[in-house]
Coordinates of C-alpha atoms in Angstrom, one line a residue:
M935 CA -110.1 136.4 44.3
P936 CA -109.4 132.6 44.3
M937 CA -111.2 131.6 47.8
T938 CA -111.2 127.9 48.6
E939 CA -112.3 125.9 51.6
Q940 CA -108.8 126.3 53.1
G941 CA -109.2 130.0 52.7
F942 CA -107.3 132.5 50.2
R943 CA -104.9 130.8 47.7
K944 CA -103.0 133.1 45.3
Y945 CA -102.4 132.3 41.6
T946 CA -98.9 131.9 40.9
Y947 CA -97.2 133.6 38.0
A948 CA -96.9 130.2 35.9
E949 CA -101.0 129.7 36.5
L950 CA -101.7 133.4 35.3
L951 CA -99.5 133.0 32.4
E952 CA -101.2 129.8 31.3
Q953 CA -104.8 131.5 32.0
Q954 CA -103.6 134.3 29.7
I955 CA -102.2 132.1 26.9
I956 CA -105.4 130.1 26.9
R957 CA -107.5 133.2 26.6
A958 CA -105.4 134.9 24.0
K959 CA -105.8 131.5 21.8
D960 CA -109.8 131.5 22.4
L961 CA -109.5 135.1 20.9
F962 CA -107.1 134.7 17.9
G963 CA -106.9 131.2 17.2
D964 CA -104.8 128.4 18.2
D965 CA -102.1 129.2 15.9
I966 CA -101.3 132.6 17.3
D967 CA -97.6 133.0 18.5
T968 CA -97.9 133.7 22.3
S969 CA -93.9 132.9 22.9
G970 CA -91.8 135.2 24.8
K971 CA -90.4 136.4 21.6
S972 CA -93.7 137.7 19.8
V973 CA -95.3 141.0 20.6
L974 CA -98.4 139.5 21.8
G975 CA -96.5 137.2 24.2
K976 CA -94.3 139.9 25.5
Y977 CA -97.5 142.1 26.2
I978 CA -99.1 139.0 27.9
R979 CA -96.1 138.6 30.3
L980 CA -96.0 142.2 31.2
N981 CA -99.6 142.0 32.4
V982 CA -99.0 138.6 33.9
S983 CA -96.4 140.2 35.9
D984 CA -98.7 143.1 37.2
F985 CA -101.4 140.3 37.8
A986 CA -98.9 138.4 40.0
Q987 CA -98.0 141.6 42.1
Q988 CA -101.6 142.1 42.7
E989 CA -102.0 138.4 43.9
E990 CA -99.3 139.1 46.3
A991 CA -100.9 142.2 47.8
L992 CA -104.5 140.4 48.1
E993 CA -102.6 137.6 49.9
A994 CA -101.2 140.0 52.3
L995 CA -104.4 141.7 52.8
Y996 CA -105.8 138.3 53.7
Q997 CA -103.1 137.4 56.1
A998 CA -103.4 140.6 57.9
R999 CA -106.9 139.7 59.3
Y1000 CA -105.3 137.1 61.6
V1001 CA -102.9 137.3 64.5
D1002 CA -100.7 134.4 63.3
T1003 CA -100.0 135.9 60.1
A1004 CA -100.3 139.8 60.5
C1005 CA -97.3 141.9 60.8
G1006 CA -96.4 145.3 61.7
V1007 CA -99.3 147.8 61.8
S1008 CA -101.7 145.2 60.7
L1009 CA -101.0 143.4 64.0
D1010 CA -101.2 146.5 66.1
R1011 CA -104.6 147.2 64.6
L1012 CA -105.9 143.7 65.7
A1013 CA -104.4 144.0 69.3
P1014 CA -107.3 146.1 70.8
F1015 CA -109.6 143.2 70.4
A1016 CA -107.4 141.3 72.8
G1017 CA -106.9 144.4 75.0
L1018 CA -103.5 144.7 74.3
Q1019 CA -101.1 147.1 72.7
R1020 CA -97.4 146.7 71.5
N1021 CA -94.9 147.6 74.3
A1022 CA -92.8 150.5 73.2
A1023 CA -88.9 150.5 73.7
V1024 CA -87.9 150.9 77.5
A1025 CA -84.8 152.9 78.6
A1026 CA -82.9 150.9 81.1
V1027 CA -82.0 152.0 84.6
L1028 CA -79.0 150.9 86.5
A1029 CA -78.8 150.3 90.2
L1030 CA -75.4 152.1 91.4
V1031 CA -73.3 152.6 94.2
L1032 CA -71.1 155.8 94.5
Y1033 CA -68.4 156.0 96.9
N1034 CA -66.7 159.0 98.0
H1035 CA -63.3 158.6 99.1
G1036 CA -62.5 162.1 99.7
K1037 CA -62.4 164.3 102.7
S1038 CA -65.2 166.7 101.7
E1039 CA -68.9 166.3 100.7
V1040 CA -69.8 166.1 97.0
E1041 CA -73.1 166.8 95.3
L1042 CA -74.0 165.5 91.8
P1043 CA -77.0 167.3 90.2
M1044 CA -79.8 165.2 88.8
G1045 CA -78.6 164.5 85.1
T1046 CA -75.2 164.1 85.7
K1047 CA -73.9 162.2 82.5
L1048 CA -72.1 158.9 82.9
V1049 CA -70.6 156.8 80.1
N1050 CA -69.6 153.1 80.2
S1051 CA -66.7 151.3 78.0
D1052 CA -68.6 151.1 74.8
G1053 CA -69.8 154.7 74.9
T1054 CA -73.3 154.3 75.9
L1055 CA -74.6 157.4 77.8
Y1056 CA -76.4 157.4 81.0
H1057 CA -77.8 160.0 83.4
L1058 CA -78.5 160.3 87.1
T1059 CA -82.1 160.4 88.0
Q1060 CA -81.9 162.5 91.4
R1061 CA -79.6 164.8 92.8
I1062 CA -77.3 162.9 95.0
T1063 CA -75.2 164.0 98.1
I1064 CA -72.2 162.0 99.4
A1065 CA -70.8 162.6 102.6
P1066 CA -66.9 162.0 103.0
G1067 CA -66.1 158.5 103.4
S1068 CA -69.5 157.2 102.7
S1069 CA -71.6 155.8 99.9
V1070 CA -74.9 156.2 98.3
Q1071 CA -77.2 154.2 96.3
A1072 CA -78.6 155.9 93.1
H1073 CA -80.3 155.1 89.6
A1074 CA -78.8 156.0 86.3
A1075 CA -81.2 155.9 83.3
C1076 CA -79.9 155.2 79.8
D1077 CA -80.2 158.2 77.4
T1078 CA -81.2 155.6 74.6
A1079 CA -84.3 153.4 74.9
G1080 CA -83.8 149.7 74.0
E1081 CA -81.6 146.8 75.4
I1082 CA -78.5 148.6 74.9
G1083 CA -78.6 150.2 78.2
N1084 CA -78.8 146.7 80.1
A1085 CA -74.9 146.1 79.5
T1086 CA -73.5 146.5 83.0
K1087 CA -70.1 147.7 82.1
P1088 CA -67.7 150.0 84.1
L1089 CA -69.2 153.3 84.3
R1090 CA -67.3 156.9 84.6
F1091 CA -68.3 160.4 84.7
S1092 CA -68.9 161.6 80.9
Q1093 CA -68.5 165.2 80.9
V1094 CA -66.8 166.4 84.2
Q1095 CA -64.7 164.0 86.0
Q1096 CA -65.4 163.8 90.0
P1097 CA -62.1 163.2 91.9
N1098 CA -62.6 160.6 94.8
I1099 CA -65.9 159.1 93.5
T1100 CA -66.0 155.6 92.4
I1101 CA -69.0 154.0 90.9
S1102 CA -70.0 150.3 91.2
Y1103 CA -73.2 148.2 91.0
R1104 CA -75.6 147.0 93.5
T1105 CA -75.1 143.4 94.3
L1106 CA -76.8 140.7 92.2
L1107 CA -79.6 143.3 91.0
P1108 CA -77.5 145.9 88.8
I1109 CA -80.5 146.5 86.6
A1110 CA -83.5 148.3 88.3
V1111 CA -85.5 148.9 85.0
T1112 CA -84.9 146.3 82.1
G1113 CA -84.4 148.2 78.6
A1114 CA -86.3 146.8 76.1
D1115 CA -86.5 147.4 72.3
T1116 CA -89.9 148.0 70.8
E1117 CA -91.8 144.6 71.0
S1118 CA -91.0 142.3 67.9
D1119 CA -94.0 140.7 66.0
P1120 CA -93.1 137.2 67.3
D1121 CA -92.8 138.5 71.0
F1122 CA -96.3 140.4 70.8
R1123 CA -97.9 137.3 69.3
R1124 CA -96.5 135.1 72.1
R1125 CA -97.8 137.4 74.6
W1126 CA -101.2 137.9 72.8
K1127 CA -101.9 134.1 73.1
K1128 CA -100.8 133.9 76.7
A1129 CA -103.5 137.1 77.3
V1130 CA -106.5 135.5 75.5
A1131 CA -105.8 132.0 77.3
G1132 CA -106.3 133.7 80.5
A1133 CA -109.7 135.3 79.8
G1134 CA -111.3 133.7 82.7
S1135 CA -110.3 134.0 86.4
G1136 CA -109.0 131.5 89.2
T1137 CA -106.7 129.7 87.0
A1138 CA -103.1 130.1 86.2
D1139 CA -103.6 131.0 82.7
A1140 CA -106.0 133.5 84.1
V1141 CA -103.5 135.0 86.4
M1142 CA -100.7 134.9 83.7
G1143 CA -103.1 136.1 80.9
A1144 CA -104.1 139.3 82.8
V1145 CA -100.6 140.3 83.8
A1146 CA -99.4 139.7 80.2
R1147 CA -101.9 142.4 79.2
L1148 CA -100.4 145.1 81.2
D1149 CA -98.3 147.7 79.5
S1150 CA -94.3 147.0 79.5
V1151 CA -94.9 143.3 80.6
Q1152 CA -92.3 141.3 78.6
D1153 CA -92.9 137.9 79.8
V1154 CA -94.7 136.4 82.8
V1155 CA -94.4 132.7 84.2
L1156 CA -96.3 131.1 87.2
Y1157 CA -95.2 128.2 89.6
E1158 CA -97.9 126.7 91.4
N1159 CA -98.0 124.4 94.7
D1160 CA -101.3 122.9 95.2
S1161 CA -100.1 120.1 97.7
D1162 CA -100.2 120.1 101.5
I1163 CA -96.4 120.2 101.7
E1164 CA -93.6 122.7 101.0
Q1165 CA -92.4 122.0 97.3
E1166 CA -89.3 122.8 95.4
V1167 CA -89.6 124.5 91.9
G1168 CA -86.9 124.6 89.0
T1169 CA -83.4 123.9 88.6
F1170 CA -82.3 126.2 91.7
R1171 CA -85.0 124.7 93.7
V1172 CA -87.0 127.7 94.6
K1173 CA -89.2 126.5 97.5
L1174 CA -93.1 127.3 97.5
P1175 CA -95.2 127.1 100.6
P1176 CA -98.1 124.7 100.5
H1177 CA -101.4 126.1 98.7
S1178 CA -99.5 128.9 97.1
F1179 CA -98.4 130.0 93.7
A1180 CA -95.3 132.4 92.3
V1181 CA -95.7 134.8 89.6
I1182 CA -92.5 135.9 88.0
V1183 CA -92.6 138.9 85.6
K1184 CA -90.0 140.5 83.0
G1185 CA -90.4 144.1 82.6
A1186 CA -92.7 146.7 84.1
E1187 CA -90.5 147.1 87.1
D1188 CA -92.3 150.4 87.7
A1189 CA -95.7 149.0 87.8
S1190 CA -95.7 146.7 90.8
A1191 CA -98.7 148.0 92.5
E1192 CA -100.6 147.5 89.2
I1193 CA -99.2 143.9 88.7
A1194 CA -100.2 143.0 92.4
R1195 CA -103.7 144.4 91.9
T1196 CA -104.0 142.3 88.7
I1197 CA -102.9 139.2 90.4
F1198 CA -105.4 139.6 93.4
Q1199 CA -108.3 140.2 90.9
K1200 CA -107.5 136.8 89.1
K1201 CA -106.4 134.4 91.8
P1202 CA -108.2 131.6 93.1
L1203 CA -109.7 131.9 96.6
G1204 CA -107.8 130.7 99.5
I1205 CA -104.6 130.6 97.4
Q1206 CA -101.7 132.6 98.5
A1207 CA -99.7 134.7 96.0
K1208 CA -95.9 134.0 97.5
T1209 CA -92.6 134.2 95.8
G1210 CA -91.2 131.3 97.8
S1211 CA -87.5 131.3 98.8
V1212 CA -84.3 132.5 97.2
V1213 CA -86.4 134.9 94.7
W1214 CA -83.8 137.7 94.4
N1215 CA -86.1 140.5 93.5
A1216 CA -89.3 139.7 95.6
V1217 CA -92.0 142.4 95.8
T1218 CA -94.9 142.6 98.4
E1219 CA -97.8 145.0 97.8
R1220 CA -101.2 145.7 100.1
V1221 CA -104.2 145.6 97.8
A1222 CA -107.6 146.5 99.1
D1223 CA -110.6 144.4 98.4
S1224 CA -114.1 145.6 97.8
A1225 CA -114.7 145.9 101.5
G1226 CA -111.7 147.7 102.0
I1227 CA -109.7 145.0 103.6
F1228 CA -106.0 144.8 102.7
H1229 CA -104.4 141.6 101.5
E1230 CA -100.6 141.2 101.1
I1231 CA -99.9 140.0 97.6
Q1232 CA -96.3 138.7 96.5
F1233 CA -94.5 138.3 93.2
G1234 CA -91.1 138.5 91.8
Y1235 CA -89.2 140.4 89.1
A1236 CA -87.0 138.2 86.8
A1237 CA -83.5 139.1 87.2
S1238 CA -81.1 139.5 84.2
V1239 CA -78.2 137.2 83.8
P1240 CA -75.7 138.5 81.3
I1241 CA -74.2 135.9 79.0
T1242 CA -71.0 135.9 77.3
V1243 CA -70.5 133.8 74.0
E1244 CA -67.0 132.4 73.2
V1245 CA -66.5 131.7 69.4
T1246 CA -63.4 129.6 68.0
I1247 CA -62.4 130.2 64.6
N1248 CA -59.6 128.2 62.9
K1249 CA -57.5 130.1 60.6
A1250 CA -57.1 127.1 58.1
D1251 CA -61.1 127.2 57.8
E1252 CA -61.2 131.1 57.2
P1253 CA -57.8 132.4 56.2
D1254 CA -59.3 135.8 55.5
F1255 CA -61.5 136.2 58.8
Q1256 CA -61.0 139.8 60.4
P1257 CA -61.8 139.4 64.3
A1258 CA -62.1 143.1 64.8
T1259 CA -64.5 143.3 61.8
A1260 CA -66.6 140.4 62.7
K1261 CA -67.0 141.3 66.5
P1262 CA -69.6 144.0 66.0
L1263 CA -71.5 141.8 63.5
F1264 CA -71.4 138.9 65.8
A1265 CA -72.5 141.1 68.7
A1266 CA -75.6 142.4 66.8
A1267 CA -76.7 139.0 66.0
L1268 CA -76.4 137.7 69.4
Q1269 CA -78.1 140.7 70.9
A1270 CA -81.1 140.1 68.5
Y1271 CA -81.1 136.3 69.4
F1272 CA -81.2 137.0 73.2
S1273 CA -83.5 140.0 73.0
G1274 CA -86.5 137.4 73.1
S1275 CA -85.2 135.3 75.9
R1276 CA -87.8 133.9 78.1
I1277 CA -87.9 133.6 82.0
G1278 CA -86.0 130.5 83.2
Q1279 CA -84.9 129.5 79.6
G1280 CA -81.2 128.6 79.5
A1281 CA -78.9 128.7 76.3
Y1282 CA -77.5 125.9 74.2
A1283 CA -74.2 126.9 72.5
N1284 CA -75.4 124.7 69.4
A1285 CA -78.3 127.0 68.9
L1286 CA -75.8 129.9 68.2
Y1287 CA -74.3 128.7 65.2
V1288 CA -77.2 129.7 62.7
P1289 CA -77.5 133.5 63.9
L1290 CA -73.5 133.7 64.0
I1291 CA -73.1 132.4 60.4
Q1292 CA -76.2 134.4 59.3
S1293 CA -74.4 137.7 60.3
G1294 CA -72.3 137.2 57.1
A1295 CA -68.9 137.5 58.9
V1296 CA -67.8 133.9 59.0
S1297 CA -68.9 130.6 57.0
C1298 CA -67.3 128.1 59.4
I1299 CA -67.1 128.1 62.9
A1300 CA -64.9 125.7 64.9
G1301 CA -66.7 125.8 68.4
I1302 CA -68.8 127.9 70.5
Q1303 CA -69.3 127.8 74.1
V1304 CA -71.5 130.0 76.6
R1305 CA -70.7 131.2 80.2
T1306 CA -72.2 133.6 83.0
R1307 CA -70.7 135.2 85.9
L1308 CA -71.5 132.1 88.1
T1309 CA -71.2 129.3 85.5
P1310 CA -67.9 128.3 83.7
S1311 CA -67.7 127.9 79.9
A1312 CA -69.8 125.1 78.6
A1313 CA -71.9 123.9 76.0
K1314 CA -74.9 125.2 77.7
V1315 CA -76.0 127.5 80.4
T1316 CA -78.7 126.8 83.0
I1317 CA -80.4 129.5 84.9
G1318 CA -83.0 129.8 87.7
V1319 CA -86.7 129.9 87.5
D1320 CA -86.6 133.7 88.3
E1321 CA -84.0 134.8 85.7
Y1322 CA -83.6 135.5 82.0
L1323 CA -80.4 135.8 79.7
T1324 CA -79.3 138.9 78.3
F1325 CA -76.3 139.5 75.9
S1326 CA -73.2 140.8 77.5
D1327 CA -69.9 140.0 75.2
V1328 CA -68.6 137.7 72.5
V1329 CA -65.2 136.7 72.9
I1330 CA -63.4 135.6 69.6
T1331 CA -60.3 133.1 69.5
Y1332 CA -58.9 133.0 66.0
K1333 CA -56.1 130.2 66.2
E1334 CA -53.8 128.1 63.7

């Protein structure tokens, strides 16, 4: 194994071939024919091909020992050393409002199937009774785990239509539990480093690291105000009280008590855990210390912001372009791109050219713009410190 001071360095095919040719000439003489047309030369090259594959395997084995280069199962087997495990796929849960416009009471059993416009199935997580002329809040879980359930598109009853019942989403917070695909290697490595950085206590890194180690947490950020006056944080000016910090978490919506307990165990003495103003999904939990005294711990869950991508293709550049065929390919590429979006991280249209072209549906794009429900089409989208982007739709304009 070619180990050096810089670690493992594999032999290339050319280096292995040269070594074998030199060895053959040492054994049979300098005038022996080792070209690719001779029997001996062909035999040497067959062996060298096997040796090169072995070198590839040895390099992969060596790289599997380190978090920055390990992949798949190898990365999973390293995770216990950091007190982590890869997040499994999570089914999205939507927060709904069901309205009864009829004159009689309607009962919907638990498990009632709903379907959205792209065919994704959901089911009610509890039995619902709606009085005539009133409304009830409910939760609908996606039948398929993953980010596919985060698309807040119009819902209707799937198997049996319910007359006089309409379905809408709760204002501002349509997603009660964020759906997530199985955590990717890059996202797992990023969470690993954040968790390891917070091995101590009483610091921002310690709080974020401890929260990042919890199951189903996809991202966590912390904003601190160590001054004696109220301060504004982020683009949309969330205000933090003096001597406080705000923790914003993506994912793990059903683990608020555990998150609060973790924050309490790691937070500095005399510093308040607050969410500040204008945090949509604030949570307050009461945590008992070792003496049984309860303390209020606040943090916030990041809110998803659906983003729409507008793509313009010129017919002169792409005469054979098929919008109907390209749309699902574009959607899959953008879904993958935004699956790892970070809290507070906006989007630049220029960054989307690469994933769209790599989808194989097009080679020349005339222009890209992005927009959300609250921002018009532009070259970039800015979001709040307690928000993250999720892909919603791609709109293709194919023009002369």
